[in-house]
Structures are given as structure tokens and as C-alpha cells.
mmCIF file of N, CA, C and O in Angstrom:
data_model
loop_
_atom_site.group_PDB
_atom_site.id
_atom_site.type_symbol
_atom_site.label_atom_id
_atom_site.label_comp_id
_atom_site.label_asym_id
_atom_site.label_seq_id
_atom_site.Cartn_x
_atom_site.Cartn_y
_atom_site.Cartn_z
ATOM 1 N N UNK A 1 -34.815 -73.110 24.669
ATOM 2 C CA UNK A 1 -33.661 -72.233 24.495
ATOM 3 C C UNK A 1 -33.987 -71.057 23.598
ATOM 4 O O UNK A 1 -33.293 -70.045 23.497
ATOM 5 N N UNK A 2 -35.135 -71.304 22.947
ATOM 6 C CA UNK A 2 -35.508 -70.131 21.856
ATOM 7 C C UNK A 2 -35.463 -68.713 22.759
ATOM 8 O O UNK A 2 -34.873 -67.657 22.533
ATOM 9 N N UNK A 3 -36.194 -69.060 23.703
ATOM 10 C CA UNK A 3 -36.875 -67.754 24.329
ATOM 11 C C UNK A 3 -35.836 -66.669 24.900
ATOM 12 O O UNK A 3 -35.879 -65.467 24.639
ATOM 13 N N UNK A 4 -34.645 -67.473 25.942
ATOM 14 C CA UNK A 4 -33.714 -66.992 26.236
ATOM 15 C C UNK A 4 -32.987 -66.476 24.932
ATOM 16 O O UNK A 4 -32.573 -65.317 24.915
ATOM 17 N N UNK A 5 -32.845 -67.185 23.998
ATOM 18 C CA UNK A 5 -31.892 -66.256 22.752
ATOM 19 C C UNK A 5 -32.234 -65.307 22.440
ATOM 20 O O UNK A 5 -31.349 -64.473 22.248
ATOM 21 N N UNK A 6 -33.709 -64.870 22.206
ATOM 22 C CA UNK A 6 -34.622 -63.851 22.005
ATOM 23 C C UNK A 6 -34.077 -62.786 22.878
ATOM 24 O O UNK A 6 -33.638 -61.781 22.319
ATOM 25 N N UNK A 7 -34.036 -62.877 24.425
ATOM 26 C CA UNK A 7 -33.710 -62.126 25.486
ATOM 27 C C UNK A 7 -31.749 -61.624 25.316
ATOM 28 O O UNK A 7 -31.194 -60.542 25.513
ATOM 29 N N UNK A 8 -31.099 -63.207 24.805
ATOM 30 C CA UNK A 8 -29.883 -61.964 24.925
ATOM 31 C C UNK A 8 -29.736 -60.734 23.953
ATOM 32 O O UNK A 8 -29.387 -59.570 24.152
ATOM 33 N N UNK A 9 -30.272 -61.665 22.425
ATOM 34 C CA UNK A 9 -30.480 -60.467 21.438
ATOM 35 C C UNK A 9 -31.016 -58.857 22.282
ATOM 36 O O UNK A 9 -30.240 -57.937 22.026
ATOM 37 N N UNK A 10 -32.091 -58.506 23.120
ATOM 38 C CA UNK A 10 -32.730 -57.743 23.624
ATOM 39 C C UNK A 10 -31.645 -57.164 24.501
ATOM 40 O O UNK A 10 -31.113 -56.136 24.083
ATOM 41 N N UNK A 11 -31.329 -57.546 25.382
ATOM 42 C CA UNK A 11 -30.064 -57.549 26.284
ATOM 43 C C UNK A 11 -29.004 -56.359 25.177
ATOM 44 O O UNK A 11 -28.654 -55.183 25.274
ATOM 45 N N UNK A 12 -28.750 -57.721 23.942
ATOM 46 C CA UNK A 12 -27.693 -56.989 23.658
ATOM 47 C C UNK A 12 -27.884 -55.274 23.340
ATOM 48 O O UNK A 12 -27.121 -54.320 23.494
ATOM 49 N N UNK A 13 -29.158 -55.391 22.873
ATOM 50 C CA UNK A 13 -29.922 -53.795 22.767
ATOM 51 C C UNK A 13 -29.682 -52.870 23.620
ATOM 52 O O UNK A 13 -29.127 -51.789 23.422
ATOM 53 N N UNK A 14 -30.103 -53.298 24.581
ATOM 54 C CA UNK A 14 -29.825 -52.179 25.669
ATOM 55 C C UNK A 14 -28.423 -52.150 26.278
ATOM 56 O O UNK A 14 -28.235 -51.234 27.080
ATOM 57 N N UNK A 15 -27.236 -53.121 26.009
ATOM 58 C CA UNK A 15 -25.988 -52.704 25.650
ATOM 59 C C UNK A 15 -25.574 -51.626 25.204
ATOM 60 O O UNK A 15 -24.846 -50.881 25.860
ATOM 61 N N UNK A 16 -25.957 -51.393 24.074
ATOM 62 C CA UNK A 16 -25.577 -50.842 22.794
ATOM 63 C C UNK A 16 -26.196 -49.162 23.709
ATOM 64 O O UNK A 16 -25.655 -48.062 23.589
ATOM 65 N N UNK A 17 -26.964 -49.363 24.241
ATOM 66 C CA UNK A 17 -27.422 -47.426 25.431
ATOM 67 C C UNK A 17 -26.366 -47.254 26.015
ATOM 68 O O UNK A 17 -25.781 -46.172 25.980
ATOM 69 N N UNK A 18 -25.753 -48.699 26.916
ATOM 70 C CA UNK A 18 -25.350 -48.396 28.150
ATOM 71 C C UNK A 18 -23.788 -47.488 27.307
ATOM 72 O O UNK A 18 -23.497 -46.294 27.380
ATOM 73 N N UNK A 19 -23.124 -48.509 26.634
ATOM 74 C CA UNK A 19 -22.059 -47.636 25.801
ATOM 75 C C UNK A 19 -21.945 -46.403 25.770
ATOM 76 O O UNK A 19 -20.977 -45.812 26.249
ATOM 77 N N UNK A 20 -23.241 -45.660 25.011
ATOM 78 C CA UNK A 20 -23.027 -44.273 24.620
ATOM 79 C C UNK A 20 -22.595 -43.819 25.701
ATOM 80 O O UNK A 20 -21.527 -43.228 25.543
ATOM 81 N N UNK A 21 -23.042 -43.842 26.965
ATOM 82 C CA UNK A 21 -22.740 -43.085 28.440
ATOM 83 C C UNK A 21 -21.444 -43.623 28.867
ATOM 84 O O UNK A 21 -20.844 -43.137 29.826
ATOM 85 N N UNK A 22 -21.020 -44.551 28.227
ATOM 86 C CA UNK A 22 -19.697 -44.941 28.966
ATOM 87 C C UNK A 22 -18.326 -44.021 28.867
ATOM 88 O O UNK A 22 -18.286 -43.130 28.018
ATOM 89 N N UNK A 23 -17.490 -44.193 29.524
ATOM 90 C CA UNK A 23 -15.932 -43.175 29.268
ATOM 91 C C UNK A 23 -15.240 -43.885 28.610
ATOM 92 O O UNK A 23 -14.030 -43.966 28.817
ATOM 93 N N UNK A 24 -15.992 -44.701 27.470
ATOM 94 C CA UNK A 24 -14.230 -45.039 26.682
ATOM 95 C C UNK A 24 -13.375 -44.416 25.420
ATOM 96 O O UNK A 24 -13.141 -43.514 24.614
ATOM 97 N N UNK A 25 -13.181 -45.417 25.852
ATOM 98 C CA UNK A 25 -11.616 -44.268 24.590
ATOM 99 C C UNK A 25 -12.479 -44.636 23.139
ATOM 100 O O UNK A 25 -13.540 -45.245 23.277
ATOM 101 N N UNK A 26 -12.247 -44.448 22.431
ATOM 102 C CA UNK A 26 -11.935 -44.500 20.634
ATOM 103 C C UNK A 26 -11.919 -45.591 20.436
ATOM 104 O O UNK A 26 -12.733 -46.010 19.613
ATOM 105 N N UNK A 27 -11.053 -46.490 21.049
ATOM 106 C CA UNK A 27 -10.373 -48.084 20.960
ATOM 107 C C UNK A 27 -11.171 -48.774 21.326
ATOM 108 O O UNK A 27 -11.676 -49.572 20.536
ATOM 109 N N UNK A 28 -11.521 -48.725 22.477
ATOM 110 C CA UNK A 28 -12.397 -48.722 23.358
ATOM 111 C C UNK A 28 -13.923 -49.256 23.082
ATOM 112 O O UNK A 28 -14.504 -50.339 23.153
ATOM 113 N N UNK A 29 -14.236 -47.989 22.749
ATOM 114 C CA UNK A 29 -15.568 -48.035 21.955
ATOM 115 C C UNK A 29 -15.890 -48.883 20.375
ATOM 116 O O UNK A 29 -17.028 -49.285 20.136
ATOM 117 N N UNK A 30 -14.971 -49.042 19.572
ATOM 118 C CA UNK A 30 -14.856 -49.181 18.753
ATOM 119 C C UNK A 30 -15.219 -51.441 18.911
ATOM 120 O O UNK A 30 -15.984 -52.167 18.276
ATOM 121 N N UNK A 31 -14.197 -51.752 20.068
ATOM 122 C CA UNK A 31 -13.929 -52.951 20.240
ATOM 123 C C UNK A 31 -14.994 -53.551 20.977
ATOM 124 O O UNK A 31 -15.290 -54.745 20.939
ATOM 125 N N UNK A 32 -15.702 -52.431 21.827
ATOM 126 C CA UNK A 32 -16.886 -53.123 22.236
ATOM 127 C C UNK A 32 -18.519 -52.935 21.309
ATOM 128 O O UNK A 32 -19.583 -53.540 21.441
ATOM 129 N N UNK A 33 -18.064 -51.734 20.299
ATOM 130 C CA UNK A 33 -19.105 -52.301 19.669
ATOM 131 C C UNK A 33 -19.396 -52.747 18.081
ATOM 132 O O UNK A 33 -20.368 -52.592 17.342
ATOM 133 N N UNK A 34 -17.774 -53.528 17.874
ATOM 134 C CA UNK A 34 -17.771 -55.239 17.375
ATOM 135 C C UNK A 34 -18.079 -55.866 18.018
ATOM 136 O O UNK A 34 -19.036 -56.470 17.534
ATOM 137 N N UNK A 35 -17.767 -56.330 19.398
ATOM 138 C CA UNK A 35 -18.259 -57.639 20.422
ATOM 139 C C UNK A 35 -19.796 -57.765 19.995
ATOM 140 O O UNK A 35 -20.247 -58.810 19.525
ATOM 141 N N UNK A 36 -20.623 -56.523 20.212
ATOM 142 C CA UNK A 36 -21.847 -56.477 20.229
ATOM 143 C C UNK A 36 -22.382 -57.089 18.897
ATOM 144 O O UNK A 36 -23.183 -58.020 18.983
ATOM 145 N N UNK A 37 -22.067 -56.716 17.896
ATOM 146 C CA UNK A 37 -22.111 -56.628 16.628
ATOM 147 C C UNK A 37 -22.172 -57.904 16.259
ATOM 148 O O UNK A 37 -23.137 -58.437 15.712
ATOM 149 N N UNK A 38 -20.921 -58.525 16.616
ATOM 150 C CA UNK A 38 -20.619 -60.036 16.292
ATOM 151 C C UNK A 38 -21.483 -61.135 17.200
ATOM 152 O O UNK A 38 -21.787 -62.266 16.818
ATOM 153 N N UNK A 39 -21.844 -60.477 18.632
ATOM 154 C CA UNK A 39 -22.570 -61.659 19.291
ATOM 155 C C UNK A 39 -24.173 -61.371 18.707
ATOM 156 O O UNK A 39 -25.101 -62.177 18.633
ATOM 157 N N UNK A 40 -24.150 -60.380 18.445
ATOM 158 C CA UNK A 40 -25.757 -60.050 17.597
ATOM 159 C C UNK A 40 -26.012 -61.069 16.455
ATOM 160 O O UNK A 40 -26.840 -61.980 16.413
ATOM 161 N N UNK A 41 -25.228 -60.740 15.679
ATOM 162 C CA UNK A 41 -24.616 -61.707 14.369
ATOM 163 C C UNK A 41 -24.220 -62.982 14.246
ATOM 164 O O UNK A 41 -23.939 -63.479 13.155
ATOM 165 N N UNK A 42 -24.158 -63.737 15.588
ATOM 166 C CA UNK A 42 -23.935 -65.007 16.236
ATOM 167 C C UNK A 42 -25.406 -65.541 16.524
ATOM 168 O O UNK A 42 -25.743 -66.599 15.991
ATOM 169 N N UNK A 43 -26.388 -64.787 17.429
ATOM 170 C CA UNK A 43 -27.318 -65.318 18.003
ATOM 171 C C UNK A 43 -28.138 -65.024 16.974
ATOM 172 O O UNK A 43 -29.115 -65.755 17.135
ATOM 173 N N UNK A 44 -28.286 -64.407 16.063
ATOM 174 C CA UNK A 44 -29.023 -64.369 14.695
ATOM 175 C C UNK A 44 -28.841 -65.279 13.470
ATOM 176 O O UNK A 44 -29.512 -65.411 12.447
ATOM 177 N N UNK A 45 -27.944 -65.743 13.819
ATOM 178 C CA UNK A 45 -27.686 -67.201 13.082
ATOM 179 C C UNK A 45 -28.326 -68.566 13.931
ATOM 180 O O UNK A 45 -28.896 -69.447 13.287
ATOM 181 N N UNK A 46 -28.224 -68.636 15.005
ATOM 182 C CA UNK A 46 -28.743 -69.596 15.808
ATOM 183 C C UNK A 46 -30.718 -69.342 15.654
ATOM 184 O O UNK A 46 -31.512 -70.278 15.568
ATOM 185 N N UNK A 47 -31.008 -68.202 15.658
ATOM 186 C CA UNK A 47 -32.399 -68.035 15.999
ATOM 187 C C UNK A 47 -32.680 -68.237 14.974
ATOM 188 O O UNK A 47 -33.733 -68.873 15.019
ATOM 189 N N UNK A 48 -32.213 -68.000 13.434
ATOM 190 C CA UNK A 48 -32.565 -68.359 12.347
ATOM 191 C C UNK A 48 -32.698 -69.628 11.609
ATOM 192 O O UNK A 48 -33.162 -69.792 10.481
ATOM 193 N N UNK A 49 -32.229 -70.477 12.407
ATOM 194 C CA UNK A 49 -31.798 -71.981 11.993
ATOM 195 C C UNK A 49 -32.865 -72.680 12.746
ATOM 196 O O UNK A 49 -33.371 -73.712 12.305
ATOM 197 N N UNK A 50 -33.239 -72.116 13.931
ATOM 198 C CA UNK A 50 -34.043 -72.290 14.714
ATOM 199 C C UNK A 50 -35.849 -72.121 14.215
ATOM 200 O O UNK A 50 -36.829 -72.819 14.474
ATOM 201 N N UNK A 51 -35.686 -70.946 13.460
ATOM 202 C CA UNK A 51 -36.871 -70.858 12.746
ATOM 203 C C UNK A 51 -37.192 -71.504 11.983
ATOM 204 O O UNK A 51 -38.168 -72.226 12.189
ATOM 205 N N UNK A 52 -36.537 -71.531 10.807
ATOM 206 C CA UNK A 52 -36.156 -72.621 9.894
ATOM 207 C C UNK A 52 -36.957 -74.101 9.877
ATOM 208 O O UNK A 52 -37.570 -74.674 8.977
ATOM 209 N N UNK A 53 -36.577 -74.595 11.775
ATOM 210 C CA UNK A 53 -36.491 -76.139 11.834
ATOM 211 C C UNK A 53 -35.490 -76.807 11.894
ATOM 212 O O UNK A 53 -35.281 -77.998 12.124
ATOM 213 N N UNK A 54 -34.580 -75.559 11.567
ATOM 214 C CA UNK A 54 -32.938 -76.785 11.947
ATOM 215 C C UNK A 54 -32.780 -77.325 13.117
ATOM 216 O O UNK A 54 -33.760 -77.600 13.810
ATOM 217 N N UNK A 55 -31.722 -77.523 13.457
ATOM 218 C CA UNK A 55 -30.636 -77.527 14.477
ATOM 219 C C UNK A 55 -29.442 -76.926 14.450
ATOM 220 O O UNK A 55 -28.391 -77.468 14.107
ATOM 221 N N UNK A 56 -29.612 -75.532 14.896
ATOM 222 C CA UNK A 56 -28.417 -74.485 15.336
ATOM 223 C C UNK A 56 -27.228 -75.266 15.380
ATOM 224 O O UNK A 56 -27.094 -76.333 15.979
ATOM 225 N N UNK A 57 -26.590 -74.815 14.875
ATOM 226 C CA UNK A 57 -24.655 -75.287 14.905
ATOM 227 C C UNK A 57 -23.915 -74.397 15.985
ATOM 228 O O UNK A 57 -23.119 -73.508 15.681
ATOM 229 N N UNK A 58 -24.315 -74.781 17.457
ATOM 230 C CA UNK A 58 -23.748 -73.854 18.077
ATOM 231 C C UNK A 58 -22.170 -73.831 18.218
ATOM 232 O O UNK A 58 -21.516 -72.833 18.524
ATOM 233 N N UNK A 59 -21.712 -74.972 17.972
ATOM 234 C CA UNK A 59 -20.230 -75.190 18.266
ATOM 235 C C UNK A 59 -19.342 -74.059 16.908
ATOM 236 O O UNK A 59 -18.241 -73.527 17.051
ATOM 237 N N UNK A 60 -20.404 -73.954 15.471
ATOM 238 C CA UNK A 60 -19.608 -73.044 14.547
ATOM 239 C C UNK A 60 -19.698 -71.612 15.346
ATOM 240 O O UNK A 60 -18.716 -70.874 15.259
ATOM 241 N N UNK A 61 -20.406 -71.344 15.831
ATOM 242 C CA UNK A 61 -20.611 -69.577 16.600
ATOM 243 C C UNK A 61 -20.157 -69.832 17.941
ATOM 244 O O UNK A 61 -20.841 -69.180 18.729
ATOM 245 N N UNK A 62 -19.354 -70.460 18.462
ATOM 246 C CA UNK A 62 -19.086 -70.419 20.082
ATOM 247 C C UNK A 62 -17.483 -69.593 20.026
ATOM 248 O O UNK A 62 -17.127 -68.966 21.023
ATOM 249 N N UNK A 63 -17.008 -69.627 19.374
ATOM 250 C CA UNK A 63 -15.388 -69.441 19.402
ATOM 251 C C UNK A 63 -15.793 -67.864 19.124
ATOM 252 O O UNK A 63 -15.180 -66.984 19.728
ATOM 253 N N UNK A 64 -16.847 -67.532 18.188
ATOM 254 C CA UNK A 64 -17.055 -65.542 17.857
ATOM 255 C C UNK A 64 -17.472 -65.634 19.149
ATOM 256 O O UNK A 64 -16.773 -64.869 19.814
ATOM 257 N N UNK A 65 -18.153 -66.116 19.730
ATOM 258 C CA UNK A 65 -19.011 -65.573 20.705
ATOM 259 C C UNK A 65 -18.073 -65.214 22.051
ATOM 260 O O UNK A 65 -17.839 -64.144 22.611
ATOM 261 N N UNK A 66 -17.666 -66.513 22.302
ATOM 262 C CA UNK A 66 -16.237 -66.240 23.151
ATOM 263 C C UNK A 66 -15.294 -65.319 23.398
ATOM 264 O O UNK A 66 -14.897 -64.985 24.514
ATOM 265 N N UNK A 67 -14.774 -64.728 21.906
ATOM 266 C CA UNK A 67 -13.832 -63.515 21.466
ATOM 267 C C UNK A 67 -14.963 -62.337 22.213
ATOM 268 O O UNK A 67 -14.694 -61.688 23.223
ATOM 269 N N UNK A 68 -16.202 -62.265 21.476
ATOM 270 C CA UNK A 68 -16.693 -61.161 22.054
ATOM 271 C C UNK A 68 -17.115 -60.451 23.456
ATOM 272 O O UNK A 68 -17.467 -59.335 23.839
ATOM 273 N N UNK A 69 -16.826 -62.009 24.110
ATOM 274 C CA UNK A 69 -17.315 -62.009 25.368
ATOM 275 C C UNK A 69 -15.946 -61.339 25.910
ATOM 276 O O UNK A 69 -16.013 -60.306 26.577
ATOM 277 N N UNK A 70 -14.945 -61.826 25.671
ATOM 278 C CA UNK A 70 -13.548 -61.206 26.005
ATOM 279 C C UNK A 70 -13.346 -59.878 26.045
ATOM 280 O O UNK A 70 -12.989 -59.137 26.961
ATOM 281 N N UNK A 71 -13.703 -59.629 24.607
ATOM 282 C CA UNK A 71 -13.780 -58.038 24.310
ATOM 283 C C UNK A 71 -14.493 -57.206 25.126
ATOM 284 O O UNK A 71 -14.045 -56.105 25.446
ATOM 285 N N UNK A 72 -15.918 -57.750 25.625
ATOM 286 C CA UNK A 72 -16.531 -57.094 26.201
ATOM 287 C C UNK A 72 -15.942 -57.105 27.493
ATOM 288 O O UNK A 72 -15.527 -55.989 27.805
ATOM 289 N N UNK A 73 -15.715 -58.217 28.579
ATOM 290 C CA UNK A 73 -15.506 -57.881 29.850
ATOM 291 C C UNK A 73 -13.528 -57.349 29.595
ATOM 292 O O UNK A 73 -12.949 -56.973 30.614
ATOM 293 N N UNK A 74 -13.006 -57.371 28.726
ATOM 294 C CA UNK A 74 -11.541 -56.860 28.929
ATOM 295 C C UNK A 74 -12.715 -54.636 29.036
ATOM 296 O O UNK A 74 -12.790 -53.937 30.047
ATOM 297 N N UNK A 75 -13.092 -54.429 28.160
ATOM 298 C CA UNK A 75 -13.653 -53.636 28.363
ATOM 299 C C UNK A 75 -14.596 -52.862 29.681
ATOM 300 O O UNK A 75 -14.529 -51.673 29.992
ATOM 301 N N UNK A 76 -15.084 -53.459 30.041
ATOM 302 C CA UNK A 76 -15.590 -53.545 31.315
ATOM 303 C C UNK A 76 -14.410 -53.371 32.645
ATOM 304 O O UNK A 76 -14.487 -52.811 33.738
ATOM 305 N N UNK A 77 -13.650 -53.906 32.167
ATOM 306 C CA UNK A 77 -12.565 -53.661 33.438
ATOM 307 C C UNK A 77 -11.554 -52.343 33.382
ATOM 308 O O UNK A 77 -10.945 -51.822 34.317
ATOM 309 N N UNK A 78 -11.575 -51.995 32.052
ATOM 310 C CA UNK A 78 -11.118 -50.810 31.680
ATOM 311 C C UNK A 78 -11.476 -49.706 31.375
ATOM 312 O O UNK A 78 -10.616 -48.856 31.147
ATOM 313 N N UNK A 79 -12.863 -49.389 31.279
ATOM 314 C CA UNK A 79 -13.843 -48.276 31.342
ATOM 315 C C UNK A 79 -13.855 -47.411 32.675
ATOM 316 O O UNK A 79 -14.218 -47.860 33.762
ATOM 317 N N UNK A 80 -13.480 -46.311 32.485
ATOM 318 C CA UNK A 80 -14.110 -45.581 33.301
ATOM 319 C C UNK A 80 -13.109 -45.369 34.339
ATOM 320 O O UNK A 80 -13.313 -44.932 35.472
ATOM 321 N N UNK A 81 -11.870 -45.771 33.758
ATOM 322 C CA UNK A 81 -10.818 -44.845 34.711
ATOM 323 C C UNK A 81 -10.680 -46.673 35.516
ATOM 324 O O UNK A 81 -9.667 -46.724 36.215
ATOM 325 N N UNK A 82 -11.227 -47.601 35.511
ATOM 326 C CA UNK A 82 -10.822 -48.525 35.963
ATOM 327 C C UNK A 82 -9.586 -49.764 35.521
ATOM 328 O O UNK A 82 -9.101 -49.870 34.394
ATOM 329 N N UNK A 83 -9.396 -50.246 36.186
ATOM 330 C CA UNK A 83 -8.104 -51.008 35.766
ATOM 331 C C UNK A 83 -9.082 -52.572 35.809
ATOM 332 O O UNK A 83 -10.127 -52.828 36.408
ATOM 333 N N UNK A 84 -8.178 -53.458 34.856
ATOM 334 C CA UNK A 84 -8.726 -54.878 34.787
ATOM 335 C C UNK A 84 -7.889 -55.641 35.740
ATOM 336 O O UNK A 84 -6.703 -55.565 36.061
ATOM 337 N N UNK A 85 -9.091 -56.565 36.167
ATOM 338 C CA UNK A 85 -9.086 -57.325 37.366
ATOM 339 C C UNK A 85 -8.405 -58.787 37.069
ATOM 340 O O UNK A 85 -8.297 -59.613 37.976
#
């Protein structure tokens, strides 16, 4: 599971491009890039625990992660002159 976490972190990177080009509002922008922020800040707690030798507490970061995921696709449906589905 390490490797894939590595990749969404990366992922979330090139998020953070696709944004600038996007049409959103103020609100908009603002809410999707907390989502980002916070799932960054989520999977950087997991990869770190991971380094460590722990065992990641994924169930404490699933509920941020969730919210952000929200944020992001409520966003996604509303970008760009589109309506949510």
C-alpha cells in the first residue's frame, strides 16, 4: 500500500495544475484547494507512520479524507459552467 500512497500524494500534485486552468469561482477555488490540502495532510500522516514502522491509523484520517473527497467531486460537477449530477 506504500507505493500507491506515494502515487496519490503525486496525483494530488498535479491536481493542484489542473485547478489553476479551471473556471471556478473564489468559493470554488478556495474549497477545492482545502480538499487538496487536507487529503495531502491525511496521506502524509499515513506515509509517515508508515516510515516510522507503525501501523497507519487509517480509520483516524478516513472521515477528512471523505469530506475532501466531497469537496472535490461537489466541485467537479460545478466547474465550468456545469451543473452537479
Amino acid at each position: 500500500a506504500h507505493g500507491p500512497l506515494h502515487g496519490m500524494r503525486n496525483i494530488l500534485g498535479v491536481l493542484v495544475g489542473l485547478v489553476d486552468k479551471a473556471e471556478l469561482s473564489a468559493e470554488e477555488l478556495s474549497s477545492v484547494n482545502e480538499a487538496i490540502t487536507t487529503m495531502s495532510e491525511c496521506y502524509g500522516t499515513i506515509d509517515g507512520a508508515m516510515h516510522h514502522g507503525e501501523t497507519p491509523d487509517y480509520a483516524a484520517e478516513a472521515e477528512k479524507l471523505d469530506a475532501a473527497m466531497a469537496a472535490l467531486e461537489a466541485a467537479a460537477g460545478q466547474g465550468a459552467g456545469g451543473s452537479e449530477n
